[in-house]
Amino acid sequence: MNITAEEIWSAVRAIREKAPVVHNITNYVVMNSTANALLAIGASPVMAHAEEEVEEMVGIASALVINIGTLSPAWVRAMFRAAEAARKRKIPIVIDPVGAGATSYRTRTARDLIRAFPPEIIRGNASEIMALLETNAKTKGVDSTASSDAAVEAGRQLHSECGSIVCISGETDYVVGPAGIIRIRNGHVLMTRVTGLGCTASALCGAFAAVTANPAIAAAEAMAVMGMAGEIASARSEGPGSLQLHFLDALYRLSAGDIERLLKIGVGG
Amino acid sequence: MNITAEEIWSAVRAIREKAPVVHNITNYVVMNSTANALLAIGASPVMAHAEEEVEEMVGIASALVINIGTLSPAWVRAMFRAAEAARKRKIPIVIDPVGAGATSYRTRTARDLIRAFPPEIIRGNASEIMALLETNAKTKGVDSTASSDAAVEAGRQLHSECGSIVCISGETDYVVGPAGIIRIRNGHVLMTRVTGLGCTASALCGAFAAVTANPAIAAAEAMAVMGMAGEIASARSEGPGSLQLHFLDALYRLSAGDIERLLKIGVGG
Amino acid sequence: MNITAEEIWSAVRAIREKAPVVHNITNYVVMNSTANALLAIGASPVMAHAEEEVEEMVGIASALVINIGTLSPAWVRAMFRAAEAARKRKIPIVIDPVGAGATSYRTRTARDLIRAFPPEIIRGNASEIMALLETNAKTKGVDSTASSDAAVEAGRQLHSECGSIVCISGETDYVVGPAGIIRIRNGHVLMTRVTGLGCTASALCGAFAAVTANPAIAAAEAMAVMGMAGEIASARSEGPGSLQLHFLDALYRLSAGDIERLLKIGVGG
């Protein structure tokens, strides 16, 4: 498995041409920024969380992204119903276990969802991924306290348990799958000062999974595009406020040349 | 009925001077951007959705805007209570049927609301407006798949059924009312890459309806102001991220000269 | 009690070094902008509102900020549970009574919360603070109609009743506490055209209270930093859209020199 700039560019073009509908059940904090990122890359976001309609909305979607960032019982029920509908339609599911490890409610919900409907892709930071395995990672709020490196072993174990591609974001992003580990070294530290860019990464995993059959490749494409857009944006920004807007502009304008020039990806181990 | 740049400028000035309270029951995705657009044009936004308080909040409002973008049963109940209170107080109601046609829950809720409390203004894209009539429009998520032209006939029928002004947004915006059709040709395609600008248009319909007695004129004013601010912003933007901020700045700075220079409106048919 | 630029700078550095977790139970409109402001100043925001997890989330937080901007019964119950947990852990509580006076549901909820768990800091605009006292202030939506000056007496009374520091924001911000009144004259009128900057001020009160033992000083630090960042941002902005991003950049970049140059604070009376 090797991932080239051409393949990533081809996936970006496919999103722009097909505008796949990505159904998000996500947290209140990031709904706006997630929808804007999906629009900027060329996808068509929908947000719907009511039990009364999630199954039907899944019916018009090409991917389902479930993010547990601001949970409550009615939303959890809707997540299960949506995931079941997505499984029946065989569209890819992405689960983002925001804050798993911070409270038992989040840890339990994330584990139950993954066990009931193993998703194509699980994307979280190191602490969150480790929390899914009942390791002793300490989550400081929703930010990670474990290094990505330390979580790779947890990712391998989680992958072997549920079969999902496990994507661990951090200074280096790791995509753990059946063909080994993909490492993406794009990104910029200023991105950690903008809320919800991890959630955006999960949403982009959904968009790329809608146009890329192999979920490990889809996750790697999404993380690489996130990181490259973040680098382009950071170079033009004086802080996290301006980063937000330049990031959306960069997703919108991302070109074959940008990808060729910036991509830092490695496969192996 | 003719609408001049002077009339639109006069309405903008009235909003800036009176700062009408616009009560929004809207979706999670756009609450922030909607509130900011209302503040930028000079109105005073409130957001309140609890059954415990919506009637009282309507009591201090000059317009009520109901947007079904992220529905759930408790919110639907509050929408009905708020609409009833607004009818009693005789303040204008705007309904935005986001995603009508995408799920039966949305279609049914929008139709029930409109039947129970025919609003002064219904604003949606072509697919949404057609869905209100049980035509066979296919909604792709919350984005429109029908052309605005094709929806004008649905708008006429909807107007004749419920008496509401029907505003259909798209490349050309149509305002269908008792005196015929107003066409607004302002706007820019980049606006379709920012989430919630349709919702913002509905909120501005509320603000303009608070200062303009004729709801068809209010809707046309709102759509023209949206489009002109979008053109000003797009000319300065490199993508949808920068468009967002320039759009708010443009609403805030919109001048008589801008309107005189940019307005593209036609009445007839 | 005197507050110097050096002390404020020291508190900013403490936030940047310790990255205190600030748990917010806040309204839908401002969740994103609040989280981004906390990240920009250097804190670590968490948002959690479910009764199932708020107590546990308080357990990893260094401050709790409760904002009643978009209330509903389940959220109110969670606010009480979180406040009780914060009291037990002796971490500072900030309450923002958004829209108190606009509806009886908000007024009653705010009063009940403050009576049950007197917070370290109450921050609101003049109308909101006066509404907490059953005075006859009229709230126009969520914006203030009473002058800050007129509210200082209400602040004194509220402070003597519940012991909380009362922070009244407006053209001049007043911090009413046991050692008298602190006046902060930083800020810019354009800030009133951005939604949720009051909510951001309350969240920053939480961040500063996490690193400053004296809550009156913490509130004054937060209001001064808000105001100075707003001045820096306004000077570079053409409207409320660009203000938002420059404000976050200014929080992120705020330096000892900025504080030295801009601080307008007075203690007495």
JSON list of N, CA and C in Angstrom, two decimals, chain B residues 110-142:
[
{"chain": "B", "resi": 110, "resn": "ALA", "atom": "N", "xyz": [-42.85, 21.07, 8.57]},
{"chain": "B", "resi": 110, "resn": "ALA", "atom": "CA", "xyz": [-42.96, 22.35, 7.86]},
{"chain": "B", "resi": 110, "resn": "ALA", "atom": "C", "xyz": [-44.39, 22.57, 7.37]},
{"chain": "B", "resi": 111, "resn": "ARG", "atom": "N", "xyz": [-44.96, 21.54, 6.79]},
{"chain": "B", "resi": 111, "resn": "ARG", "atom": "CA", "xyz": [-46.34, 21.68, 6.30]},
{"chain": "B", "resi": 111, "resn": "ARG", "atom": "C", "xyz": [-47.31, 21.96, 7.45]},
{"chain": "B", "resi": 112, "resn": "ASP", "atom": "N", "xyz": [-47.15, 21.25, 8.55]},
{"chain": "B", "resi": 112, "resn": "ASP", "atom": "CA", "xyz": [-48.07, 21.44, 9.68]},
{"chain": "B", "resi": 112, "resn": "ASP", "atom": "C", "xyz": [-47.96, 22.86, 10.24]},
{"chain": "B", "resi": 113, "resn": "LEU", "atom": "N", "xyz": [-46.73, 23.33, 10.37]},
{"chain": "B", "resi": 113, "resn": "LEU", "atom": "CA", "xyz": [-46.53, 24.69, 10.89]},
{"chain": "B", "resi": 113, "resn": "LEU", "atom": "C", "xyz": [-47.19, 25.72, 9.97]},
{"chain": "B", "resi": 114, "resn": "ILE", "atom": "N", "xyz": [-46.98, 25.56, 8.69]},
{"chain": "B", "resi": 114, "resn": "ILE", "atom": "CA", "xyz": [-47.50, 26.54, 7.72]},
{"chain": "B", "resi": 114, "resn": "ILE", "atom": "C", "xyz": [-49.01, 26.50, 7.68]},
{"chain": "B", "resi": 115, "resn": "ARG", "atom": "N", "xyz": [-49.57, 25.30, 7.80]},
{"chain": "B", "resi": 115, "resn": "ARG", "atom": "CA", "xyz": [-51.02, 25.18, 7.78]},
{"chain": "B", "resi": 115, "resn": "ARG", "atom": "C", "xyz": [-51.62, 25.79, 9.06]},
{"chain": "B", "resi": 116, "resn": "ALA", "atom": "N", "xyz": [-50.98, 25.51, 10.19]},
{"chain": "B", "resi": 116, "resn": "ALA", "atom": "CA", "xyz": [-51.53, 25.99, 11.47]},
{"chain": "B", "resi": 116, "resn": "ALA", "atom": "C", "xyz": [-51.38, 27.50, 11.62]},
{"chain": "B", "resi": 117, "resn": "PHE", "atom": "N", "xyz": [-50.23, 28.01, 11.22]},
{"chain": "B", "resi": 117, "resn": "PHE", "atom": "CA", "xyz": [-49.95, 29.44, 11.40]},
{"chain": "B", "resi": 117, "resn": "PHE", "atom": "C", "xyz": [-49.32, 29.99, 10.12]},
{"chain": "B", "resi": 118, "resn": "PRO", "atom": "N", "xyz": [-50.14, 30.23, 9.10]},
{"chain": "B", "resi": 118, "resn": "PRO", "atom": "CA", "xyz": [-49.57, 30.71, 7.84]},
{"chain": "B", "resi": 118, "resn": "PRO", "atom": "C", "xyz": [-48.68, 31.93, 8.08]},
{"chain": "B", "resi": 119, "resn": "PRO", "atom": "N", "xyz": [-47.40, 31.79, 7.75]},
{"chain": "B", "resi": 119, "resn": "PRO", "atom": "CA", "xyz": [-46.47, 32.88, 8.07]},
{"chain": "B", "resi": 119, "resn": "PRO", "atom": "C", "xyz": [-46.55, 34.00, 7.03]},
{"chain": "B", "resi": 120, "resn": "GLU", "atom": "N", "xyz": [-46.04, 35.15, 7.39]},
{"chain": "B", "resi": 120, "resn": "GLU", "atom": "CA", "xyz": [-45.92, 36.23, 6.42]},
{"chain": "B", "resi": 120, "resn": "GLU", "atom": "C", "xyz": [-45.00, 35.81, 5.29]},
{"chain": "B", "resi": 121, "resn": "ILE", "atom": "N", "xyz": [-43.91, 35.12, 5.63]},
{"chain": "B", "resi": 121, "resn": "ILE", "atom": "CA", "xyz": [-42.91, 34.77, 4.62]},
{"chain": "B", "resi": 121, "resn": "ILE", "atom": "C", "xyz": [-42.46, 33.32, 4.82]},
{"chain": "B", "resi": 122, "resn": "ILE", "atom": "N", "xyz": [-42.42, 32.58, 3.73]},
{"chain": "B", "resi": 122, "resn": "ILE", "atom": "CA", "xyz": [-41.76, 31.27, 3.69]},
{"chain": "B", "resi": 122, "resn": "ILE", "atom": "C", "xyz": [-40.54, 31.45, 2.80]},
{"chain": "B", "resi": 123, "resn": "ARG", "atom": "N", "xyz": [-39.36, 31.11, 3.32]},
{"chain": "B", "resi": 123, "resn": "ARG", "atom": "CA", "xyz": [-38.15, 31.22, 2.48]},
{"chain": "B", "resi": 123, "resn": "ARG", "atom": "C", "xyz": [-37.42, 29.89, 2.43]},
{"chain": "B", "resi": 124, "resn": "GLY", "atom": "N", "xyz": [-37.17, 29.39, 1.25]},
{"chain": "B", "resi": 124, "resn": "GLY", "atom": "CA", "xyz": [-36.43, 28.15, 1.10]},
{"chain": "B", "resi": 124, "resn": "GLY", "atom": "C", "xyz": [-35.80, 28.08, -0.27]},
{"chain": "B", "resi": 125, "resn": "ASN", "atom": "N", "xyz": [-35.04, 27.00, -0.51]},
{"chain": "B", "resi": 125, "resn": "ASN", "atom": "CA", "xyz": [-34.55, 26.81, -1.87]},
{"chain": "B", "resi": 125, "resn": "ASN", "atom": "C", "xyz": [-35.62, 26.10, -2.69]},
{"chain": "B", "resi": 126, "resn": "ALA", "atom": "N", "xyz": [-35.34, 25.89, -3.94]},
{"chain": "B", "resi": 126, "resn": "ALA", "atom": "CA", "xyz": [-36.37, 25.36, -4.83]},
{"chain": "B", "resi": 126, "resn": "ALA", "atom": "C", "xyz": [-36.89, 24.01, -4.38]},
{"chain": "B", "resi": 127, "resn": "SER", "atom": "N", "xyz": [-35.98, 23.10, -3.99]},
{"chain": "B", "resi": 127, "resn": "SER", "atom": "CA", "xyz": [-36.41, 21.77, -3.57]},
{"chain": "B", "resi": 127, "resn": "SER", "atom": "C", "xyz": [-37.32, 21.85, -2.35]},
{"chain": "B", "resi": 128, "resn": "GLU", "atom": "N", "xyz": [-36.95, 22.68, -1.41]},
{"chain": "B", "resi": 128, "resn": "GLU", "atom": "CA", "xyz": [-37.73, 22.79, -0.18]},
{"chain": "B", "resi": 128, "resn": "GLU", "atom": "C", "xyz": [-39.13, 23.33, -0.45]},
{"chain": "B", "resi": 129, "resn": "ILE", "atom": "N", "xyz": [-39.20, 24.36, -1.28]},
{"chain": "B", "resi": 129, "resn": "ILE", "atom": "CA", "xyz": [-40.51, 24.95, -1.59]},
{"chain": "B", "resi": 129, "resn": "ILE", "atom": "C", "xyz": [-41.39, 23.93, -2.30]},
{"chain": "B", "resi": 130, "resn": "MET", "atom": "N", "xyz": [-40.81, 23.21, -3.25]},
{"chain": "B", "resi": 130, "resn": "MET", "atom": "CA", "xyz": [-41.58, 22.20, -3.97]},
{"chain": "B", "resi": 130, "resn": "MET", "atom": "C", "xyz": [-42.03, 21.08, -3.04]},
{"chain": "B", "resi": 131, "resn": "ALA", "atom": "N", "xyz": [-41.20, 20.75, -2.05]},
{"chain": "B", "resi": 131, "resn": "ALA", "atom": "CA", "xyz": [-41.56, 19.67, -1.11]},
{"chain": "B", "resi": 131, "resn": "ALA", "atom": "C", "xyz": [-42.78, 20.06, -0.27]},
{"chain": "B", "resi": 132, "resn": "LEU", "atom": "N", "xyz": [-42.97, 21.34, -0.07]},
{"chain": "B", "resi": 132, "resn": "LEU", "atom": "CA", "xyz": [-44.12, 21.77, 0.74]},
{"chain": "B", "resi": 132, "resn": "LEU", "atom": "C", "xyz": [-45.43, 21.49, 0.02]},
{"chain": "B", "resi": 133, "resn": "LEU", "atom": "N", "xyz": [-45.35, 21.26, -1.28]},
{"chain": "B", "resi": 133, "resn": "LEU", "atom": "CA", "xyz": [-46.54, 21.05, -2.09]},
{"chain": "B", "resi": 133, "resn": "LEU", "atom": "C", "xyz": [-46.78, 19.59, -2.47]},
{"chain": "B", "resi": 134, "resn": "GLU", "atom": "N", "xyz": [-46.05, 18.70, -1.92]},
{"chain": "B", "resi": 134, "resn": "GLU", "atom": "CA", "xyz": [-46.16, 17.29, -2.27]},
{"chain": "B", "resi": 134, "resn": "GLU", "atom": "C", "xyz": [-45.87, 17.04, -3.75]},
{"chain": "B", "resi": 135, "resn": "THR", "atom": "N", "xyz": [-45.02, 17.89, -4.34]},
{"chain": "B", "resi": 135, "resn": "THR", "atom": "CA", "xyz": [-44.55, 17.57, -5.69]},
{"chain": "B", "resi": 135, "resn": "THR", "atom": "C", "xyz": [-43.45, 16.54, -5.53]},
{"chain": "B", "resi": 136, "resn": "ASN", "atom": "N", "xyz": [-42.88, 16.12, -6.62]},
{"chain": "B", "resi": 136, "resn": "ASN", "atom": "CA", "xyz": [-41.89, 15.05, -6.52]},
{"chain": "B", "resi": 136, "resn": "ASN", "atom": "C", "xyz": [-40.45, 15.56, -6.56]},
{"chain": "B", "resi": 137, "resn": "ALA", "atom": "N", "xyz": [-40.22, 16.73, -6.00]},
{"chain": "B", "resi": 137, "resn": "ALA", "atom": "CA", "xyz": [-38.85, 17.24, -5.96]},
{"chain": "B", "resi": 137, "resn": "ALA", "atom": "C", "xyz": [-38.00, 16.31, -5.10]},
{"chain": "B", "resi": 138, "resn": "LYS", "atom": "N", "xyz": [-36.81, 16.06, -5.55]},
{"chain": "B", "resi": 138, "resn": "LYS", "atom": "CA", "xyz": [-35.85, 15.29, -4.76]},
{"chain": "B", "resi": 138, "resn": "LYS", "atom": "C", "xyz": [-34.91, 16.27, -4.09]},
{"chain": "B", "resi": 139, "resn": "THR", "atom": "N", "xyz": [-34.86, 16.19, -2.78]},
{"chain": "B", "resi": 139, "resn": "THR", "atom": "CA", "xyz": [-33.90, 17.03, -2.06]},
{"chain": "B", "resi": 139, "resn": "THR", "atom": "C", "xyz": [-32.64, 16.22, -1.81]},
{"chain": "B", "resi": 140, "resn": "LYS", "atom": "N", "xyz": [-31.52, 16.79, -2.21]},
{"chain": "B", "resi": 140, "resn": "LYS", "atom": "CA", "xyz": [-30.25, 16.15, -1.91]},
{"chain": "B", "resi": 140, "resn": "LYS", "atom": "C", "xyz": [-29.71, 16.78, -0.64]},
{"chain": "B", "resi": 141, "resn": "GLY", "atom": "N", "xyz": [-29.99, 16.13, 0.48]},
{"chain": "B", "resi": 141, "resn": "GLY", "atom": "CA", "xyz": [-29.60, 16.71, 1.75]},
{"chain": "B", "resi": 141, "resn": "GLY", "atom": "C", "xyz": [-30.36, 18.00, 1.95]},
{"chain": "B", "resi": 142, "resn": "VAL", "atom": "N", "xyz": [-29.66, 19.04, 2.35]},
{"chain": "B", "resi": 142, "resn": "VAL", "atom": "CA", "xyz": [-30.31, 20.32, 2.55]},
{"chain": "B", "resi": 142, "resn": "VAL", "atom": "C", "xyz": [-30.00, 21.29, 1.42]}
]
